């Protein structure tokens, strides 16, 4: 039977690669609903090719233009109601691939879990802002929550569904576009330089997060929730080749690692098929003799300040990680808009965390209002 897929963020980097996976295996997967923001060219092309019966887009003008472009008549909805409609359109056994960027992904994730729909989660901001709510909902309904992030997919595969006898999760970090620069050398760097990632081609926000190393910080928090491990058991090491996607160390000192060439279609597809596997067409095979050597370095937490801030926020818990995420999303948006310097990103996040009175068990409403307040404050100061 075909797996019915609901895809949020269909026009993004993960979204397009998810469509590629569906395209390669029409006998296994079918796109039933999809959501995108305002990229009409990509959105309309995906809709025509896959003919989902329900589509959500950012706003009414985009929806009107989409209706005119399409040669068939799907139901079209807009805004966050539209995202929720796609998330709730499925039935138990379907899967929601959540590949929107940012905390806007939280509401739809919770809605889908409540309906018993499995989740393939790329949208790490969901777990960072409200991991306690997502994991509690997942436990209640028993849906599958499969990671798409390459590090977490690697860890899940090394763990094989077991939590027993684990002593450490070891996340690898490529170092991003500025790996070899000192903090001093980061003064005045341009947006285009920061967007130039050495190993992965990704959306703009996550590429900047990789350069600040906030991405790895968000991933530590994501790993804490997904694998139920305390922060003391989660390490990060620098591994510039991005060949080892992550590792698990066991109490006897054995370390299991997951290796492969950097290709996000592999973890995306595995999140849809696990524990089975299918071929990934055109994916380059790993030839270790060509790679020659793999390199590792301990992390420098002063150089990569954002990583330390994220781990500290994770340890604080409660609303601190929602503050971290909202401040970072807003700061990165302002940097991409040339309204903030690269080094300001860490500073803005740190200041937001310092000023916040932590709510220890925040509700969804608490998280949404903290998220909004933090963004508004940063916009008032910088935009
Ligand atoms: P992109 O920026 O490439 O894509 C984001 C997608 O979300 C686009 O389809 C965009 O639509 C849509 N979108 C954004 N805001 C809204 C909104 N308010 N309503 C509806 N749709 C919206 O991001 P990525 O694909 O790179 O990343 C997506 C998520 O996956 C992030 O959480 C990221 O951290 C995570 N991730 C990404 C990886 C990668 O390799 N790219 C690796 C691991 C995790 P549009 O463009 O049409 O406006
Ligand atoms: Mg990752």
PDB file of N, CA and C in Angstrom, residues 32-102:
ATOM      1  N   UNK A  32      -0.541  13.755  -0.811  1.00  0.00           N
ATOM      2  CA  UNK A  32      -1.978  14.002  -0.683  1.00  0.00           C
ATOM      3  C   UNK A  32      -2.268  15.472  -0.386  1.00  0.00           C
ATOM      4  N   UNK A  33      -1.420  16.086   0.457  1.00  0.00           N
ATOM      5  CA  UNK A  33      -1.584  17.524   0.688  1.00  0.00           C
ATOM      6  C   UNK A  33      -0.201  18.153   0.813  1.00  0.00           C
ATOM      7  N   UNK A  34      -0.135  19.435   0.511  1.00  0.00           N
ATOM      8  CA  UNK A  34       1.160  20.129   0.630  1.00  0.00           C
ATOM      9  C   UNK A  34       0.937  21.590   0.987  1.00  0.00           C
ATOM     10  N   UNK A  35       1.925  22.155   1.683  1.00  0.00           N
ATOM     11  CA  UNK A  35       1.871  23.570   2.028  1.00  0.00           C
ATOM     12  C   UNK A  35       3.174  24.233   1.629  1.00  0.00           C
ATOM     13  N   UNK A  36       3.061  25.465   1.172  1.00  0.00           N
ATOM     14  CA  UNK A  36       4.264  26.266   0.924  1.00  0.00           C
ATOM     15  C   UNK A  36       3.964  27.702   1.317  1.00  0.00           C
ATOM     16  N   UNK A  37       4.956  28.578   1.173  1.00  0.00           N
ATOM     17  CA  UNK A  37       4.761  29.973   1.566  1.00  0.00           C
ATOM     18  C   UNK A  37       4.309  30.811   0.391  1.00  0.00           C
ATOM     19  N   UNK A  38       5.278  31.460  -0.298  1.00  0.00           N
ATOM     20  CA  UNK A  38       4.886  32.339  -1.402  1.00  0.00           C
ATOM     21  C   UNK A  38       5.654  32.093  -2.694  1.00  0.00           C
ATOM     22  N   UNK A  39       6.404  31.014  -2.756  1.00  0.00           N
ATOM     23  CA  UNK A  39       7.127  30.729  -4.000  1.00  0.00           C
ATOM     24  C   UNK A  39       6.182  30.043  -5.006  1.00  0.00           C
ATOM     25  N   UNK A  40       5.472  30.896  -5.742  1.00  0.00           N
ATOM     26  CA  UNK A  40       4.417  30.400  -6.634  1.00  0.00           C
ATOM     27  C   UNK A  40       4.943  29.509  -7.752  1.00  0.00           C
ATOM     28  N   UNK A  41       6.103  29.860  -8.308  1.00  0.00           N
ATOM     29  CA  UNK A  41       6.612  29.058  -9.432  1.00  0.00           C
ATOM     30  C   UNK A  41       6.840  27.618  -8.992  1.00  0.00           C
ATOM     31  N   UNK A  42       7.556  27.472  -7.866  1.00  0.00           N
ATOM     32  CA  UNK A  42       7.837  26.109  -7.390  1.00  0.00           C
ATOM     33  C   UNK A  42       6.569  25.434  -6.867  1.00  0.00           C
ATOM     34  N   UNK A  43       5.744  26.200  -6.173  1.00  0.00           N
ATOM     35  CA  UNK A  43       4.517  25.634  -5.597  1.00  0.00           C
ATOM     36  C   UNK A  43       3.583  25.126  -6.690  1.00  0.00           C
ATOM     37  N   UNK A  44       3.399  25.929  -7.737  1.00  0.00           N
ATOM     38  CA  UNK A  44       2.484  25.539  -8.817  1.00  0.00           C
ATOM     39  C   UNK A  44       3.048  24.335  -9.576  1.00  0.00           C
ATOM     40  N   UNK A  45       4.362  24.324  -9.807  1.00  0.00           N
ATOM     41  CA  UNK A  45       4.971  23.204 -10.540  1.00  0.00           C
ATOM     42  C   UNK A  45       4.802  21.902  -9.754  1.00  0.00           C
ATOM     43  N   UNK A  46       5.035  21.962  -8.428  1.00  0.00           N
ATOM     44  CA  UNK A  46       4.890  20.748  -7.603  1.00  0.00           C
ATOM     45  C   UNK A  46       3.432  20.288  -7.600  1.00  0.00           C
ATOM     46  N   UNK A  47       2.516  21.240  -7.504  1.00  0.00           N
ATOM     47  CA  UNK A  47       1.093  20.882  -7.480  1.00  0.00           C
ATOM     48  C   UNK A  47       0.696  20.198  -8.788  1.00  0.00           C
ATOM     49  N   UNK A  48       1.117  20.758  -9.925  1.00  0.00           N
ATOM     50  CA  UNK A  48       0.765  20.159 -11.224  1.00  0.00           C
ATOM     51  C   UNK A  48       1.345  18.755 -11.356  1.00  0.00           C
ATOM     52  N   UNK A  49       2.568  18.590 -10.876  1.00  0.00           N
ATOM     53  CA  UNK A  49       3.211  17.278 -11.038  1.00  0.00           C
ATOM     54  C   UNK A  49       2.570  16.216 -10.135  1.00  0.00           C
ATOM     55  N   UNK A  50       2.289  16.585  -8.870  1.00  0.00           N
ATOM     56  CA  UNK A  50       1.850  15.556  -7.907  1.00  0.00           C
ATOM     57  C   UNK A  50       0.342  15.570  -7.645  1.00  0.00           C
ATOM     58  N   UNK A  51      -0.324  16.644  -8.071  1.00  0.00           N
ATOM     59  CA  UNK A  51      -1.782  16.759  -7.954  1.00  0.00           C
ATOM     60  C   UNK A  51      -2.331  16.447  -6.556  1.00  0.00           C
ATOM     61  N   UNK A  52      -1.773  17.062  -5.498  1.00  0.00           N
ATOM     62  CA  UNK A  52      -2.369  16.861  -4.169  1.00  0.00           C
ATOM     63  C   UNK A  52      -3.771  17.461  -4.138  1.00  0.00           C
ATOM     64  N   UNK A  53      -4.666  16.869  -3.351  1.00  0.00           N
ATOM     65  CA  UNK A  53      -6.049  17.368  -3.352  1.00  0.00           C
ATOM     66  C   UNK A  53      -6.217  18.586  -2.447  1.00  0.00           C
ATOM     67  N   UNK A  54      -5.251  18.816  -1.561  1.00  0.00           N
ATOM     68  CA  UNK A  54      -5.323  19.980  -0.663  1.00  0.00           C
ATOM     69  C   UNK A  54      -3.982  20.715  -0.694  1.00  0.00           C
ATOM     70  N   UNK A  55      -4.053  22.054  -0.846  1.00  0.00           N
ATOM     71  CA  UNK A  55      -2.822  22.861  -0.863  1.00  0.00           C
ATOM     72  C   UNK A  55      -3.008  24.045   0.077  1.00  0.00           C
ATOM     73  N   UNK A  56      -1.967  24.360   0.857  1.00  0.00           N
ATOM     74  CA  UNK A  56      -2.002  25.575   1.661  1.00  0.00           C
ATOM     75  C   UNK A  56      -0.875  26.488   1.198  1.00  0.00           C
ATOM     76  N   UNK A  57      -1.143  27.778   1.144  1.00  0.00           N
ATOM     77  CA  UNK A  57      -0.071  28.741   0.841  1.00  0.00           C
ATOM     78  C   UNK A  57      -0.196  29.927   1.792  1.00  0.00           C
ATOM     79  N   UNK A  58       0.726  30.880   1.634  1.00  0.00           N
ATOM     80  CA  UNK A  58       0.901  31.903   2.660  1.00  0.00           C
ATOM     81  C   UNK A  58      -0.315  32.814   2.840  1.00  0.00           C
ATOM     82  N   UNK A  59      -0.870  33.332   1.732  1.00  0.00           N
ATOM     83  CA  UNK A  59      -1.973  34.300   1.876  1.00  0.00           C
ATOM     84  C   UNK A  59      -2.936  34.225   0.690  1.00  0.00           C
ATOM     85  N   UNK A  60      -3.991  35.010   0.765  1.00  0.00           N
ATOM     86  CA  UNK A  60      -5.060  34.959  -0.238  1.00  0.00           C
ATOM     87  C   UNK A  60      -4.569  35.369  -1.638  1.00  0.00           C
ATOM     88  N   UNK A  61      -3.770  36.462  -1.785  1.00  0.00           N
ATOM     89  CA  UNK A  61      -3.296  36.798  -3.137  1.00  0.00           C
ATOM     90  C   UNK A  61      -2.501  35.650  -3.778  1.00  0.00           C
ATOM     91  N   UNK A  62      -1.675  34.960  -2.980  1.00  0.00           N
ATOM     92  CA  UNK A  62      -0.914  33.817  -3.511  1.00  0.00           C
ATOM     93  C   UNK A  62      -1.888  32.713  -3.938  1.00  0.00           C
ATOM     94  N   UNK A  63      -2.907  32.487  -3.110  1.00  0.00           N
ATOM     95  CA  UNK A  63      -3.901  31.438  -3.415  1.00  0.00           C
ATOM     96  C   UNK A  63      -4.626  31.761  -4.720  1.00  0.00           C
ATOM     97  N   UNK A  64      -4.993  33.049  -4.906  1.00  0.00           N
ATOM     98  CA  UNK A  64      -5.724  33.433  -6.128  1.00  0.00           C
ATOM     99  C   UNK A  64      -4.891  33.182  -7.371  1.00  0.00           C
ATOM    100  N   UNK A  65      -3.625  33.595  -7.293  1.00  0.00           N
ATOM    101  CA  UNK A  65      -2.710  33.403  -8.428  1.00  0.00           C
ATOM    102  C   UNK A  65      -2.528  31.898  -8.701  1.00  0.00           C
ATOM    103  N   UNK A  66      -2.431  31.127  -7.617  1.00  0.00           N
ATOM    104  CA  UNK A  66      -2.248  29.678  -7.762  1.00  0.00           C
ATOM    105  C   UNK A  66      -3.461  29.055  -8.477  1.00  0.00           C
ATOM    106  N   UNK A  67      -4.670  29.472  -8.066  1.00  0.00           N
ATOM    107  CA  UNK A  67      -5.894  28.945  -8.703  1.00  0.00           C
ATOM    108  C   UNK A  67      -5.857  29.181 -10.206  1.00  0.00           C
ATOM    109  N   UNK A  68      -5.375  30.384 -10.591  1.00  0.00           N
ATOM    110  CA  UNK A  68      -5.333  30.707 -12.028  1.00  0.00           C
ATOM    111  C   UNK A  68      -4.314  29.857 -12.771  1.00  0.00           C
ATOM    112  N   UNK A  69      -3.202  29.560 -12.091  1.00  0.00           N
ATOM    113  CA  UNK A  69      -2.144  28.819 -12.784  1.00  0.00           C
ATOM    114  C   UNK A  69      -2.443  27.329 -12.948  1.00  0.00           C
ATOM    115  N   UNK A  70      -3.213  26.752 -12.005  1.00  0.00           N
ATOM    116  CA  UNK A  70      -3.364  25.288 -12.004  1.00  0.00           C
ATOM    117  C   UNK A  70      -4.398  24.807 -13.018  1.00  0.00           C
ATOM    118  N   UNK A  71      -4.089  23.659 -13.612  1.00  0.00           N
ATOM    119  CA  UNK A  71      -5.018  23.081 -14.591  1.00  0.00           C
ATOM    120  C   UNK A  71      -5.972  22.070 -13.938  1.00  0.00           C
ATOM    121  N   UNK A  72      -5.912  21.942 -12.604  1.00  0.00           N
ATOM    122  CA  UNK A  72      -6.904  21.122 -11.897  1.00  0.00           C
ATOM    123  C   UNK A  72      -7.388  21.922 -10.693  1.00  0.00           C
ATOM    124  N   UNK A  73      -8.361  21.421  -9.968  1.00  0.00           N
ATOM    125  CA  UNK A  73      -9.001  22.235  -8.930  1.00  0.00           C
ATOM    126  C   UNK A  73      -8.885  21.604  -7.538  1.00  0.00           C
ATOM    127  N   UNK A  74      -7.702  21.760  -6.926  1.00  0.00           N
ATOM    128  CA  UNK A  74      -7.569  21.260  -5.551  1.00  0.00           C
ATOM    129  C   UNK A  74      -8.249  22.236  -4.591  1.00  0.00           C
ATOM    130  N   UNK A  75      -8.458  21.775  -3.350  1.00  0.00           N
ATOM    131  CA  UNK A  75      -8.891  22.719  -2.314  1.00  0.00           C
ATOM    132  C   UNK A  75      -7.667  23.553  -1.918  1.00  0.00           C
ATOM    133  N   UNK A  76      -7.830  24.881  -1.843  1.00  0.00           N
ATOM    134  CA  UNK A  76      -6.676  25.731  -1.485  1.00  0.00           C
ATOM    135  C   UNK A  76      -7.011  26.542  -0.236  1.00  0.00           C
ATOM    136  N   UNK A  77      -6.134  26.458   0.770  1.00  0.00           N
ATOM    137  CA  UNK A  77      -6.352  27.184   2.022  1.00  0.00           C
ATOM    138  C   UNK A  77      -5.130  28.066   2.282  1.00  0.00           C
ATOM    139  N   UNK A  78      -5.252  28.997   3.244  1.00  0.00           N
ATOM    140  CA  UNK A  78      -4.138  29.947   3.442  1.00  0.00           C
ATOM    141  C   UNK A  78      -3.744  30.088   4.921  1.00  0.00           C
ATOM    142  N   UNK A  79      -2.541  30.651   5.103  1.00  0.00           N
ATOM    143  CA  UNK A  79      -2.053  31.044   6.431  1.00  0.00           C
ATOM    144  C   UNK A  79      -1.845  29.864   7.368  1.00  0.00           C
ATOM    145  N   UNK A  80      -1.859  30.186   8.686  1.00  0.00           N
ATOM    146  CA  UNK A  80      -1.606  29.093   9.629  1.00  0.00           C
ATOM    147  C   UNK A  80      -2.791  28.128   9.656  1.00  0.00           C
ATOM    148  N   UNK A  81      -4.009  28.614   9.341  1.00  0.00           N
ATOM    149  CA  UNK A  81      -5.152  27.686   9.226  1.00  0.00           C
ATOM    150  C   UNK A  81      -4.875  26.663   8.125  1.00  0.00           C
ATOM    151  N   UNK A  82      -4.251  27.129   7.048  1.00  0.00           N
ATOM    152  CA  UNK A  82      -3.925  26.253   5.926  1.00  0.00           C
ATOM    153  C   UNK A  82      -2.925  25.180   6.336  1.00  0.00           C
ATOM    154  N   UNK A  83      -1.885  25.609   7.080  1.00  0.00           N
ATOM    155  CA  UNK A  83      -0.893  24.628   7.563  1.00  0.00           C
ATOM    156  C   UNK A  83      -1.580  23.579   8.438  1.00  0.00           C
ATOM    157  N   UNK A  84      -2.472  24.057   9.313  1.00  0.00           N
ATOM    158  CA  UNK A  84      -3.192  23.124  10.193  1.00  0.00           C
ATOM    159  C   UNK A  84      -4.078  22.184   9.379  1.00  0.00           C
ATOM    160  N   UNK A  85      -4.714  22.730   8.345  1.00  0.00           N
ATOM    161  CA  UNK A  85      -5.603  21.891   7.520  1.00  0.00           C
ATOM    162  C   UNK A  85      -4.813  20.749   6.879  1.00  0.00           C
ATOM    163  N   UNK A  86      -3.624  21.051   6.361  1.00  0.00           N
ATOM    164  CA  UNK A  86      -2.794  19.986   5.758  1.00  0.00           C
ATOM    165  C   UNK A  86      -2.383  18.967   6.819  1.00  0.00           C
ATOM    166  N   UNK A  87      -2.008  19.487   7.998  1.00  0.00           N
ATOM    167  CA  UNK A  87      -1.541  18.591   9.067  1.00  0.00           C
ATOM    168  C   UNK A  87      -2.660  17.666   9.532  1.00  0.00           C
ATOM    169  N   UNK A  88      -3.887  18.142   9.442  1.00  0.00           N
ATOM    170  CA  UNK A  88      -5.013  17.347   9.951  1.00  0.00           C
ATOM    171  C   UNK A  88      -5.733  16.579   8.848  1.00  0.00           C
ATOM    172  N   UNK A  89      -5.241  16.729   7.614  1.00  0.00           N
ATOM    173  CA  UNK A  89      -5.967  16.127   6.489  1.00  0.00           C
ATOM    174  C   UNK A  89      -5.816  14.609   6.454  1.00  0.00           C
ATOM    175  N   UNK A  90      -4.812  14.114   7.153  1.00  0.00           N
ATOM    176  CA  UNK A  90      -4.510  12.690   7.034  1.00  0.00           C
ATOM    177  C   UNK A  90      -5.281  11.811   7.992  1.00  0.00           C
ATOM    178  N   UNK A  91      -4.912  10.537   7.962  1.00  0.00           N
ATOM    179  CA  UNK A  91      -5.513   9.538   8.859  1.00  0.00           C
ATOM    180  C   UNK A  91      -4.371   8.728   9.470  1.00  0.00           C
ATOM    181  N   UNK A  92      -4.619   8.006  10.551  1.00  0.00           N
ATOM    182  CA  UNK A  92      -3.550   7.204  11.137  1.00  0.00           C
ATOM    183  C   UNK A  92      -2.871   6.330  10.075  1.00  0.00           C
ATOM    184  N   UNK A  93      -1.546   6.302  10.126  1.00  0.00           N
ATOM    185  CA  UNK A  93      -0.792   5.554   9.109  1.00  0.00           C
ATOM    186  C   UNK A  93      -0.200   6.477   8.052  1.00  0.00           C
ATOM    187  N   UNK A  94      -0.817   7.659   7.855  1.00  0.00           N
ATOM    188  CA  UNK A  94      -0.225   8.666   6.954  1.00  0.00           C
ATOM    189  C   UNK A  94       0.979   9.286   7.654  1.00  0.00           C
ATOM    190  N   UNK A  95       1.744  10.071   6.896  1.00  0.00           N
ATOM    191  CA  UNK A  95       2.881  10.757   7.520  1.00  0.00           C
ATOM    192  C   UNK A  95       2.898  12.227   7.122  1.00  0.00           C
ATOM    193  N   UNK A  96       3.137  13.066   8.135  1.00  0.00           N
ATOM    194  CA  UNK A  96       3.326  14.500   7.896  1.00  0.00           C
ATOM    195  C   UNK A  96       4.821  14.768   7.861  1.00  0.00           C
ATOM    196  N   UNK A  97       5.324  15.220   6.706  1.00  0.00           N
ATOM    197  CA  UNK A  97       6.726  15.639   6.640  1.00  0.00           C
ATOM    198  C   UNK A  97       6.737  17.129   6.947  1.00  0.00           C
ATOM    199  N   UNK A  98       7.254  17.459   8.119  1.00  0.00           N
ATOM    200  CA  UNK A  98       7.238  18.871   8.513  1.00  0.00           C
ATOM    201  C   UNK A  98       8.568  19.508   8.151  1.00  0.00           C
ATOM    202  N   UNK A  99       8.576  20.225   7.035  1.00  0.00           N
ATOM    203  CA  UNK A  99       9.816  20.854   6.546  1.00  0.00           C
ATOM    204  C   UNK A  99       9.625  22.349   6.341  1.00  0.00           C
ATOM    205  N   UNK A 100       8.736  22.959   7.158  1.00  0.00           N
ATOM    206  CA  UNK A 100       8.708  24.423   7.130  1.00  0.00           C
ATOM    207  C   UNK A 100       9.882  24.930   7.945  1.00  0.00           C
ATOM    208  N   UNK A 101      10.206  26.172   7.751  1.00  0.00           N
ATOM    209  CA  UNK A 101      11.290  26.774   8.510  1.00  0.00           C
ATOM    210  C   UNK A 101      10.675  27.529   9.690  1.00  0.00           C
ATOM    211  N   UNK A 102      11.154  27.252  10.893  1.00  0.00           N
ATOM    212  CA  UNK A 102      10.793  28.079  12.032  1.00  0.00           C
ATOM    213  C   UNK A 102       9.683  27.542  12.907  1.00  0.00           C
TER     214      UNK A 102
END
